[in-house]
Structure formats: C-alpha cells, structure tokens
PDB file of C-alpha atoms and ligand atoms in Angstrom:
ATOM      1  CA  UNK D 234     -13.093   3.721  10.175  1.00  0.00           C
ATOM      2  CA  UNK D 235     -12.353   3.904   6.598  1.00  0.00           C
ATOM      3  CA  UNK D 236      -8.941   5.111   5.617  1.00  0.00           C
ATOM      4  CA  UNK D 237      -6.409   4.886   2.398  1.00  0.00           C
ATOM      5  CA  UNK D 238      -3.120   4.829   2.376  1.00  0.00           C
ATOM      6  CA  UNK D 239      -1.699   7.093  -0.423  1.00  0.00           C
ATOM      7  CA  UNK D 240       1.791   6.881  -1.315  1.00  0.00           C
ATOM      8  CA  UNK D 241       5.297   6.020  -3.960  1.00  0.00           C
ATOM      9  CA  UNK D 242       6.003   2.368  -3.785  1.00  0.00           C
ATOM     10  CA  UNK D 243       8.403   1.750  -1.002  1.00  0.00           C
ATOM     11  CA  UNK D 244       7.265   5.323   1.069  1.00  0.00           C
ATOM     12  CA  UNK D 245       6.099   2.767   4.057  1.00  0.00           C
ATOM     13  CA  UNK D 246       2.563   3.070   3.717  1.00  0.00           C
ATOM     14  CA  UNK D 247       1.928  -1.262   3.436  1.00  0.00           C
ATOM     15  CA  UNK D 248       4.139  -1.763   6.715  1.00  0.00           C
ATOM     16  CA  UNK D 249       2.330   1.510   8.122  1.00  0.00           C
ATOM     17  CA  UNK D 250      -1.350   0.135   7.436  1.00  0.00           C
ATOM     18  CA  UNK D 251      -0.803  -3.107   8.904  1.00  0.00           C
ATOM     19  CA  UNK D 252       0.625  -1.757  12.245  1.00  0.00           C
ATOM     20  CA  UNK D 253      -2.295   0.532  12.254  1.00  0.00           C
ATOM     21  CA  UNK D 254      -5.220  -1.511  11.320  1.00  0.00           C
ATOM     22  CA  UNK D 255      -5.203  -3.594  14.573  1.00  0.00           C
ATOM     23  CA  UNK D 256      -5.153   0.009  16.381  1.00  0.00           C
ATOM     24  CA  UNK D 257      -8.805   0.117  14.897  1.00  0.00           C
ATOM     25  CA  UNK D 258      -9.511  -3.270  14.433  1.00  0.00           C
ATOM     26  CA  UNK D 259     -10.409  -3.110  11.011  1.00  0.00           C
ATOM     27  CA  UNK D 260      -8.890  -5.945   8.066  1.00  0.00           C
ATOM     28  CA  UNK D 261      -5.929  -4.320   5.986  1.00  0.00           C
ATOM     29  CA  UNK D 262      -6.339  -4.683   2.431  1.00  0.00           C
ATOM     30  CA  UNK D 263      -3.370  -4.139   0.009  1.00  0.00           C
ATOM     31  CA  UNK D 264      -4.537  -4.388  -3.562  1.00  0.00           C
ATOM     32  CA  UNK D 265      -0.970  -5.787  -4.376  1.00  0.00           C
ATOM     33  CA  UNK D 266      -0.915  -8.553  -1.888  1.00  0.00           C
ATOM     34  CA  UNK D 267      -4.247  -9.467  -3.418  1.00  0.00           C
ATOM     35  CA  UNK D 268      -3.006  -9.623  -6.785  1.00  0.00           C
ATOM     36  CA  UNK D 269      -0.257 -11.585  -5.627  1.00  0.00           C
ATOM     37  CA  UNK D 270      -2.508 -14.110  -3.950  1.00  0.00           C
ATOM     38  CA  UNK D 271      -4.426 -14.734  -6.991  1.00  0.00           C
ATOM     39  CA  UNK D 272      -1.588 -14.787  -8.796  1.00  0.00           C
ATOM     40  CA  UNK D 273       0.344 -17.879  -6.550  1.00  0.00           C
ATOM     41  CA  UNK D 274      -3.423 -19.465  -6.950  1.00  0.00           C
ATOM     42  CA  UNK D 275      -3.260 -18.755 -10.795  1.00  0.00           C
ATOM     43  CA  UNK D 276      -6.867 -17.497 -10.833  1.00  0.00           C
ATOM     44  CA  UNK D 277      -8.085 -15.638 -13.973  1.00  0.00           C
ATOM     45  CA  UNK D 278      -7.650 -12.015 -12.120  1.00  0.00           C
ATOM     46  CA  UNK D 279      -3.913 -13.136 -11.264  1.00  0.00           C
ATOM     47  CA  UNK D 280      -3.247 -14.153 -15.124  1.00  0.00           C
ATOM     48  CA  UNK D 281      -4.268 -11.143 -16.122  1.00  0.00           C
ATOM     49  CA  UNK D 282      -3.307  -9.239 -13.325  1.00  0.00           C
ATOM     50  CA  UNK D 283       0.680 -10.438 -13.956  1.00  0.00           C
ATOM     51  CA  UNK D 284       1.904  -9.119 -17.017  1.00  0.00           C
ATOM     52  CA  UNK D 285       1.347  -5.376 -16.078  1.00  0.00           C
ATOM     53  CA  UNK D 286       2.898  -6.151 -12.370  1.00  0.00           C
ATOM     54  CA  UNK D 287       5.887  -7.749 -13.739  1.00  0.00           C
ATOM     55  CA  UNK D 288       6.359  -4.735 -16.332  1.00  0.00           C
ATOM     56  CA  UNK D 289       5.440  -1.908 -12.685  1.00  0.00           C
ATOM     57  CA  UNK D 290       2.392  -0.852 -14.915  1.00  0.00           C
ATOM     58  CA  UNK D 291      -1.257  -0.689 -13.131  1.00  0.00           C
ATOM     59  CA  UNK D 292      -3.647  -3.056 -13.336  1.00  0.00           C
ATOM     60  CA  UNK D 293      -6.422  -2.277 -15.928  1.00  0.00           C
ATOM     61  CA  UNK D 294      -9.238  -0.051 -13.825  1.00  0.00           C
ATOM     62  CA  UNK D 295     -12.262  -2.546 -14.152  1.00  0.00           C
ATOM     63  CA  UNK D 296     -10.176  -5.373 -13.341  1.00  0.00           C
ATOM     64  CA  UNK D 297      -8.678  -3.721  -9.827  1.00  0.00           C
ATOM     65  CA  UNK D 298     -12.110  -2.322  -8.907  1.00  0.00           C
ATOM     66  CA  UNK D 299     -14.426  -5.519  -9.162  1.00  0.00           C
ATOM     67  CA  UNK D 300     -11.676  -7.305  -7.038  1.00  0.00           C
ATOM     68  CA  UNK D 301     -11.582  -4.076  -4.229  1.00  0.00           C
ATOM     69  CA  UNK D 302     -15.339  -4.007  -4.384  1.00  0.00           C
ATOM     70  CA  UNK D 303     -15.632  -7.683  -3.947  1.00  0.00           C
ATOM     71  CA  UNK D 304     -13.326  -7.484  -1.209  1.00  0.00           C
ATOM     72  CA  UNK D 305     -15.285  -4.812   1.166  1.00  0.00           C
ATOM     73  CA  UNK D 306     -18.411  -6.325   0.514  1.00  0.00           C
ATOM     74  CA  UNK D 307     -17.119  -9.025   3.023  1.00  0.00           C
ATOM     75  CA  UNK D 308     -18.055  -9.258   6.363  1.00  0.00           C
ATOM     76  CA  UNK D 309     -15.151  -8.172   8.329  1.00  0.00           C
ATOM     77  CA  UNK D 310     -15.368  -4.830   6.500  1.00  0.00           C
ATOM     78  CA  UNK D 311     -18.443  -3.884   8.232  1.00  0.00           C
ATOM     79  CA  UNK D 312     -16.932  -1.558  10.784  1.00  0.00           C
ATOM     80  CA  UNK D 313     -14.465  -0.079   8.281  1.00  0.00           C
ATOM     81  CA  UNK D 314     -10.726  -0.911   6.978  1.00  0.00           C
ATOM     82  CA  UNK D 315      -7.629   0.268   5.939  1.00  0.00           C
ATOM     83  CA  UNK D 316      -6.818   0.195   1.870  1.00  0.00           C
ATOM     84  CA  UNK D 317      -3.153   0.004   1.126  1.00  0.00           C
ATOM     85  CA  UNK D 318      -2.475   0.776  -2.781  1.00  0.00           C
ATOM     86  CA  UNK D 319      -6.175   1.909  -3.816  1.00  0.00           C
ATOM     87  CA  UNK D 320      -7.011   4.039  -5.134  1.00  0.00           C
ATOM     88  CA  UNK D 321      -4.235   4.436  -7.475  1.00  0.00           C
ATOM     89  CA  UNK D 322      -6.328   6.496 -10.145  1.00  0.00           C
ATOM     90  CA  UNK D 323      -9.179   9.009 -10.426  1.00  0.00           C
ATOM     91  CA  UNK D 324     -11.730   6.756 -12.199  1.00  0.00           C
ATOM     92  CA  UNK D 325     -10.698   4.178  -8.764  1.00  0.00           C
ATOM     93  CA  UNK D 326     -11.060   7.157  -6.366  1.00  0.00           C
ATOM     94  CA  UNK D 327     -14.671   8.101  -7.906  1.00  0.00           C
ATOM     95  CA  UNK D 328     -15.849   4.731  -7.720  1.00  0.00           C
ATOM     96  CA  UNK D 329     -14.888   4.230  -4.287  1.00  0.00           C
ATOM     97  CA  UNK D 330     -16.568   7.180  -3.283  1.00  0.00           C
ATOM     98  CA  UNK D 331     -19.710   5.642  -4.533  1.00  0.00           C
ATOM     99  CA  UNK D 332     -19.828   2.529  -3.002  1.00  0.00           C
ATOM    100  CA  UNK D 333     -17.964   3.926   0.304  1.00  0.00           C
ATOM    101  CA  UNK D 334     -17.250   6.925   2.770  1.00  0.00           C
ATOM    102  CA  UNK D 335     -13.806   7.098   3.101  1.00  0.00           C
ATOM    103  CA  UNK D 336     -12.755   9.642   6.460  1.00  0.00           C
ATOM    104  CA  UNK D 337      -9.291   9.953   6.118  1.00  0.00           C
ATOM    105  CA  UNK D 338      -6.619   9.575   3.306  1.00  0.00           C
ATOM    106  CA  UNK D 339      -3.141   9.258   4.566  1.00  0.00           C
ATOM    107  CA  UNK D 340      -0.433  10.695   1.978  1.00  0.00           C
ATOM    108  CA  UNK D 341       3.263   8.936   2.476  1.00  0.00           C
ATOM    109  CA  UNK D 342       5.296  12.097   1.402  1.00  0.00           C
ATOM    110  CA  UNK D 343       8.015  10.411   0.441  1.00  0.00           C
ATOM    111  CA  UNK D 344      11.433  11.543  -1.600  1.00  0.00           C
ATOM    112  CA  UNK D 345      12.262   9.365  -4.951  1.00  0.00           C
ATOM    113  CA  UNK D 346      16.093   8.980  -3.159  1.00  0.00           C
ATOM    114  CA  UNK D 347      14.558   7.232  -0.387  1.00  0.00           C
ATOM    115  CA  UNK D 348      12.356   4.995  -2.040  1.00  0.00           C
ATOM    116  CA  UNK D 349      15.037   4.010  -4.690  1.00  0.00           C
ATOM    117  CA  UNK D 350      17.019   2.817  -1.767  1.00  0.00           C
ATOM    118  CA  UNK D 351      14.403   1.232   0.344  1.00  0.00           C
ATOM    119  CA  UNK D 352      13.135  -0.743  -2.318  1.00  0.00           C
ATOM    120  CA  UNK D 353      16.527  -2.230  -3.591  1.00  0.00           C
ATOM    121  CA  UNK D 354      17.160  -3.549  -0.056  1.00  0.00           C
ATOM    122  CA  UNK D 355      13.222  -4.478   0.016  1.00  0.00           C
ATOM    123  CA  UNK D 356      12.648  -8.218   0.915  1.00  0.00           C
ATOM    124  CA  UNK D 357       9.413 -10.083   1.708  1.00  0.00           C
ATOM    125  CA  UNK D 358       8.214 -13.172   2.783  1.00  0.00           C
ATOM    126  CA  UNK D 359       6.747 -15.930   0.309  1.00  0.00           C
ATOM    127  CA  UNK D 360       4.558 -17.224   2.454  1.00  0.00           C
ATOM    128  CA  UNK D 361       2.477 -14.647   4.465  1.00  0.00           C
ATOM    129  CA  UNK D 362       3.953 -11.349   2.509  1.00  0.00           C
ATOM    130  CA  UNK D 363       5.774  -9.936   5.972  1.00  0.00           C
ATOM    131  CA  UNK D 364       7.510  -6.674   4.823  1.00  0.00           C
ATOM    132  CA  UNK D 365      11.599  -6.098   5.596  1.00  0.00           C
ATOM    133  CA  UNK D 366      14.232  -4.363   4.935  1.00  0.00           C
ATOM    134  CA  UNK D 367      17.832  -5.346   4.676  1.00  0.00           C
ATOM    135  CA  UNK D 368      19.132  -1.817   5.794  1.00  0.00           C
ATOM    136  CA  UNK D 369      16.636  -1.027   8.355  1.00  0.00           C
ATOM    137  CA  UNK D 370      14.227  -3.660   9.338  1.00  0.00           C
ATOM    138  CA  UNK D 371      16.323  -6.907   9.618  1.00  0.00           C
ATOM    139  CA  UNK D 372      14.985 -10.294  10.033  1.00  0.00           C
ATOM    140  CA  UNK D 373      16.140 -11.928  13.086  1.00  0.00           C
ATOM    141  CA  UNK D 374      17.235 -14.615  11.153  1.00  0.00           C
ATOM    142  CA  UNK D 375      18.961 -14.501   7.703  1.00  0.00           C
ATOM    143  CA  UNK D 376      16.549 -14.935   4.511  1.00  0.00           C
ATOM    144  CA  UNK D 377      13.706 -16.305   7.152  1.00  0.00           C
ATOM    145  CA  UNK D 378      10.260 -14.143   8.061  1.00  0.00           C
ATOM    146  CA  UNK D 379      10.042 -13.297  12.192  1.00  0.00           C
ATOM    147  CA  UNK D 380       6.418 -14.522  11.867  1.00  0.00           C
ATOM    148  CA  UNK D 381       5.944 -17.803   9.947  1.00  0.00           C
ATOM    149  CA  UNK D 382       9.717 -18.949   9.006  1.00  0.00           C
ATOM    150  CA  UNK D 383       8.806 -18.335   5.242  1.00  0.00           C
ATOM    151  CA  UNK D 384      11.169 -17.746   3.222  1.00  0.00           C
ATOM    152  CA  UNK D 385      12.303 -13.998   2.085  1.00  0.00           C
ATOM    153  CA  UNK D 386      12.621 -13.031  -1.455  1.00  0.00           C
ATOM    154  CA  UNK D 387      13.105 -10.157  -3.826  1.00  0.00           C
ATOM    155  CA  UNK D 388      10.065  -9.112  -5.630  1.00  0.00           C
ATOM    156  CA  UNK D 389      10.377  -9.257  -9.335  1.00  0.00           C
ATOM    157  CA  UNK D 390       9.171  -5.682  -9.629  1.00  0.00           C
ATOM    158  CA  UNK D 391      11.251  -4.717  -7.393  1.00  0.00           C
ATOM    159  CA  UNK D 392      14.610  -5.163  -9.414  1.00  0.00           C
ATOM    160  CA  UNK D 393      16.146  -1.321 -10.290  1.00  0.00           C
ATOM    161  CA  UNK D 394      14.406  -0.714 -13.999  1.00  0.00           C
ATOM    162  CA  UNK D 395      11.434  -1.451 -12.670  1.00  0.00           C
ATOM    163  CA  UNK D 396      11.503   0.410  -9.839  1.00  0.00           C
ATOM    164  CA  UNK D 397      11.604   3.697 -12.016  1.00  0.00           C
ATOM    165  CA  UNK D 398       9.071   2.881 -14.243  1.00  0.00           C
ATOM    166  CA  UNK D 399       7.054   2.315 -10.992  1.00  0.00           C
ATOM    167  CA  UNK D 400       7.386   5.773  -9.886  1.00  0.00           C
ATOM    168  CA  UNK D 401       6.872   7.222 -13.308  1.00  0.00           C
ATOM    169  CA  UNK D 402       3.106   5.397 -13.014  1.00  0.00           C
ATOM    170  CA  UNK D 403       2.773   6.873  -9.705  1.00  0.00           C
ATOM    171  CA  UNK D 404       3.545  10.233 -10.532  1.00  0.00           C
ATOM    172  CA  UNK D 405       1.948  10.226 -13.452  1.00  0.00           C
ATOM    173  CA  UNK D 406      -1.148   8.098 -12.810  1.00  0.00           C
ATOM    174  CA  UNK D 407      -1.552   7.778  -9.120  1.00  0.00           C
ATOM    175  CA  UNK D 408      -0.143  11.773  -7.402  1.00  0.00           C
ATOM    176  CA  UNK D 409      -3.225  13.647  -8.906  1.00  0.00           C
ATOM    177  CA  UNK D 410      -5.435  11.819  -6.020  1.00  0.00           C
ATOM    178  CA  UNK D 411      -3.450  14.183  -3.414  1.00  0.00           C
ATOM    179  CA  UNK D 412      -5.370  17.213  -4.767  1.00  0.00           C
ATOM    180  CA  UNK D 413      -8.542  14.711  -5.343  1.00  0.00           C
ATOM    181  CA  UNK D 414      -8.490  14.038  -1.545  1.00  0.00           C
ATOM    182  CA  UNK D 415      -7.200  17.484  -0.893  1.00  0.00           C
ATOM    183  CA  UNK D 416     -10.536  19.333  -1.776  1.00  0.00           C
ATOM    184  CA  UNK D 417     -12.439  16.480  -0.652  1.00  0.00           C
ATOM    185  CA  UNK D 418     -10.797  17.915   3.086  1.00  0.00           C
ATOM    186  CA  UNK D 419      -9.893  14.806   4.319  1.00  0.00           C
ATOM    187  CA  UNK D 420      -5.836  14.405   2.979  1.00  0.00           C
ATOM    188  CA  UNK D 421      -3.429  14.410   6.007  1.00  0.00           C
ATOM    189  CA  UNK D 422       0.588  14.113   4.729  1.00  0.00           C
ATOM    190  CA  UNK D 423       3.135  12.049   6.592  1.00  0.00           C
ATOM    191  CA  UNK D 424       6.468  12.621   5.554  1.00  0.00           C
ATOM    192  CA  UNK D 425       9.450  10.901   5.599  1.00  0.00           C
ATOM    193  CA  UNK D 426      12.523  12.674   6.725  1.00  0.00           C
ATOM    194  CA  UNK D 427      14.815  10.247   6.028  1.00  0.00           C
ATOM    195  CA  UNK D 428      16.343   6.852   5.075  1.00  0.00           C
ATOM    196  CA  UNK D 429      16.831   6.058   8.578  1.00  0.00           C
ATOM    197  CA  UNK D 430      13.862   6.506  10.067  1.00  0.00           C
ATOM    198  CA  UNK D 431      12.168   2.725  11.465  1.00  0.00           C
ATOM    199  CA  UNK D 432       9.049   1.320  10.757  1.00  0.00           C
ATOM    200  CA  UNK D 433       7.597   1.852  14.462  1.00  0.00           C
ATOM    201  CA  UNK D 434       8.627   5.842  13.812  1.00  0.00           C
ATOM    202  CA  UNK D 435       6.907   5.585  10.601  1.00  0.00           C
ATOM    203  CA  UNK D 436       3.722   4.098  12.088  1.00  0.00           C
ATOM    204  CA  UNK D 437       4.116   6.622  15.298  1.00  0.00           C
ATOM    205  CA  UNK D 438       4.161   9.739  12.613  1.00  0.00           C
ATOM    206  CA  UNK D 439       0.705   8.153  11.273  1.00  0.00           C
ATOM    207  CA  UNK D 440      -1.044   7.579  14.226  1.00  0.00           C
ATOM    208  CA  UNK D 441      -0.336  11.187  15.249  1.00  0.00           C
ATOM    209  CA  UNK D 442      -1.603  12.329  12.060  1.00  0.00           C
ATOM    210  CA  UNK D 443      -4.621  10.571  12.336  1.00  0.00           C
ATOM    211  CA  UNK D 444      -5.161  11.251  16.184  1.00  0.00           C
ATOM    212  CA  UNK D 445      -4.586  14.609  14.717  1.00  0.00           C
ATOM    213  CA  UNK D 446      -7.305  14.565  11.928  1.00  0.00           C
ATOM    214  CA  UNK D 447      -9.619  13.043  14.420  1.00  0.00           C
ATOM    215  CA  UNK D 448      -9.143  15.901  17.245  1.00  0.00           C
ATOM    216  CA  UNK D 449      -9.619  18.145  14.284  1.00  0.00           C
ATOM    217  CA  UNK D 450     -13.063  16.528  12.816  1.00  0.00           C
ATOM    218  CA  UNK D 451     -14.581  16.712  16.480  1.00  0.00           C
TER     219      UNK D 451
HETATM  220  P1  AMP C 245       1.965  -2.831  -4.449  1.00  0.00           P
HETATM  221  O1  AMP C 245       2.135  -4.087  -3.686  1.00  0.00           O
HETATM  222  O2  AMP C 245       0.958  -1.913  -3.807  1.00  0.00           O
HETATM  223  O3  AMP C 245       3.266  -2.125  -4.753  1.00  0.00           O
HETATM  224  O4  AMP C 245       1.330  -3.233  -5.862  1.00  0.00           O
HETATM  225  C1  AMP C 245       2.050  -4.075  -6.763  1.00  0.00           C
HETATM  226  C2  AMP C 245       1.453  -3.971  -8.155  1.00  0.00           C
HETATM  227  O5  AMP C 245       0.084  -4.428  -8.141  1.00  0.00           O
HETATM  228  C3  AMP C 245       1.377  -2.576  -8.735  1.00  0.00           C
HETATM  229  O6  AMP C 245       2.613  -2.159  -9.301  1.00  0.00           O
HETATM  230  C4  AMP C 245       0.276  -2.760  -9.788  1.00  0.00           C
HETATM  231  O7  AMP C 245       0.770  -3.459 -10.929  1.00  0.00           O
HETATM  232  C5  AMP C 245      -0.691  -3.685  -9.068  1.00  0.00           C
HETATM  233  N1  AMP C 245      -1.704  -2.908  -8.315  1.00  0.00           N
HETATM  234  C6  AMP C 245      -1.893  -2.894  -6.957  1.00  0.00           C
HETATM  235  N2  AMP C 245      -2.910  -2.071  -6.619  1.00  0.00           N
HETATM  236  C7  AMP C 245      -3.374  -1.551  -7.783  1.00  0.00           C
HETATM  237  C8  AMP C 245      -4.395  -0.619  -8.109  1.00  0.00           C
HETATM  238  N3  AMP C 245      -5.137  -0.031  -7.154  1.00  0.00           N
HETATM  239  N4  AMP C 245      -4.596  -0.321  -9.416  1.00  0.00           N
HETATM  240  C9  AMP C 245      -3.875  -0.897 -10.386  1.00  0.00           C
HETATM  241  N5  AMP C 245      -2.868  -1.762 -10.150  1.00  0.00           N
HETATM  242  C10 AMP C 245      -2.624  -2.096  -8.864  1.00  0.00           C
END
C-alpha cells in the first residue's frame, strides 16, 4: 500500500489522501505539513526549509529527501502509506524508487481556473493543519477547525502572487513526473470537473480510480 498523490497546489489531492489513508490504514504524509511542523518548532530543516515556502519555490532536493526518507523509515510505515506533495521532482521520484515500491500514483488533473479560486478561499487550521474551504467546505463554525477548535488562517503562500509562481514550479518542475509514472504503468488521473465539486466527491473519484487500478493489476 504505497501510493503518491500527484497534483497543482489546491487540485485536492492533501484533503483526498487523508480521507483515503484510513481506507488502507496506512499514516498520510504531506511533505508540506512536515515542513510546516518543523518550521512552528524552528528546527534547522524548518529555517531552511522557510524562505523558499514563503517565496512558493521547492525545497532544495537533499534537504526534502533526507526528511521523506527519515519519515518512512518509521514504524507505522511498515505496511505502506500515502505521500501527499512528494515527489515533486525527477531526482525525488528516482530516489524514492530506490528506497521504496511505490504501486500506484494518483494524478489530480486539475485546471489552473480552479485552483486559482480554491486556493484564494483556502483556509487551514493552526493547530492540527485541517483543510477548508470558504466556498465549498465551510467550517461549522466561523474562523474555528470542526476537529480541534484551532484557529483557521490563510497560509502565507497562499496570498494571489504566490499562488502563480506556485504553479509555474509545478508545471515546470513537478508535471514531468506524469510521464515518469506514466511509463513506469502505474499513473491513474483523477480529474476535476469543476469548482463545485465537494471534497467527499473528490475522495469518491479516487477511490474508484484506485479500486479501478487494483481490479486492473489482478
Ligand atoms: P504543500 O503543502 O504540499 O503545498 O507544500 C508547501 C510548500 O512546501 C511547497 O510550496 C514547497 O515549498 C515545500 N515542499 C513540500 N513538499 C516538497 C517537496 N517534495 N519538494 C520540495 N519542496 C516541497
């Protein structure tokens, strides 16, 4: 049970992963939401890790990959789990596939006018890093998570100029892994059809595709 999550910022794929990794009872790692740990800790990794975030450039290869590798080494990742924002370049794609077997790579096909508009109404919680959205998935109660009561903010890198310079990295640094995973035979695309599709449609479309890619591996 090792699967990525490919994707633009703001296509669904974090809110996706963690409403399917208790399907398969694997951890969800987002490479982000570790960053942003470290960061709120202000551990070396999250110093360096900051400046690029705030600016929506990547994180320096070596730094990302020592931190991912780290991470799956633990114990909860022995019967698989679900990465959510790695790989986000070749050199991290060929160094996964050294030190794991990944079976499926989910790509969030995703239009720029949709993701433009889901991440300016994009809000998340301090605390425990819930996911919402003020157009679509509204917290019960006004600037407060559902889960823990945290309280919601706007993520710096999610203000407008950064948003575009966001996508520009992912087209430019992070899209080539569709035809990496393509040959590899194990890319399944999701896609988006609009801005008004939910979350729970979202993660419906990829547990079809992966019940899908499953029937079809048998
Ligand atoms: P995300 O929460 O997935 O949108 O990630 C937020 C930011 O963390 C990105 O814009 C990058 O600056 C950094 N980041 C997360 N994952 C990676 C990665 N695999 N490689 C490089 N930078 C990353």
């Amino acid at each position: 049970m090792r699967k990525i999550f490919l994707g633009p910022p703001g296509s669904g794929k974090g809110t996706a992963a963690s409403r399917v990794a208790p399907r398969f009872n694997v951890p969800h790692i987002c490479t982000g939401d570790l960053f942003r740990e470290n960061i709120k800790q202000e551990t070396p990794i999250g110093m360096e890790a900051k400046g690029y975030m705030e600016r929506g450039e990547l994180v320096p290869d070596e730094i990302v990959i020592g931190m991912l590798a780290n991470r799956i080494k633990q114990e909860d990742c022995e019967d698989g789990f679900i990465l959510d924002g790695f790989p986000r370049t070749i050199p991290q794609a060929e160094k996964l596939s050294e030190i794991s077997d990944i079976d499926v790579a989910i790509n969030m096909d995703v239009s720029d006018e949709i993701v433009i508009e889901r991440l300016s109404s994009r809000v998340v919680c301090k605390e425990c890093g819930e996911i919402f959205n003020l157009r679509g998935l509204i917290p019960k109660q006004e600037g407060k998570c559902d889960k823990c009561e945290g309280d919601l903010i706007r993520r710096p890198d999610d203000e407008p100029e950064v948003i575009q310079h966001r996508l520009d990295t992912y087209k430019e640094q992070t899209s080539p892994l569709i035809e990496f995973y393509k040959d590899k035979g194990i890319l399944k695309d999701v896609t988006c059809p609009n801005i008004n599709q939910t979350a729970e449609e979202t993660a419906q479309s990829v547990w079809d595709a992966i019940d899908e890619f499953l029937a079809e591996a048998k």
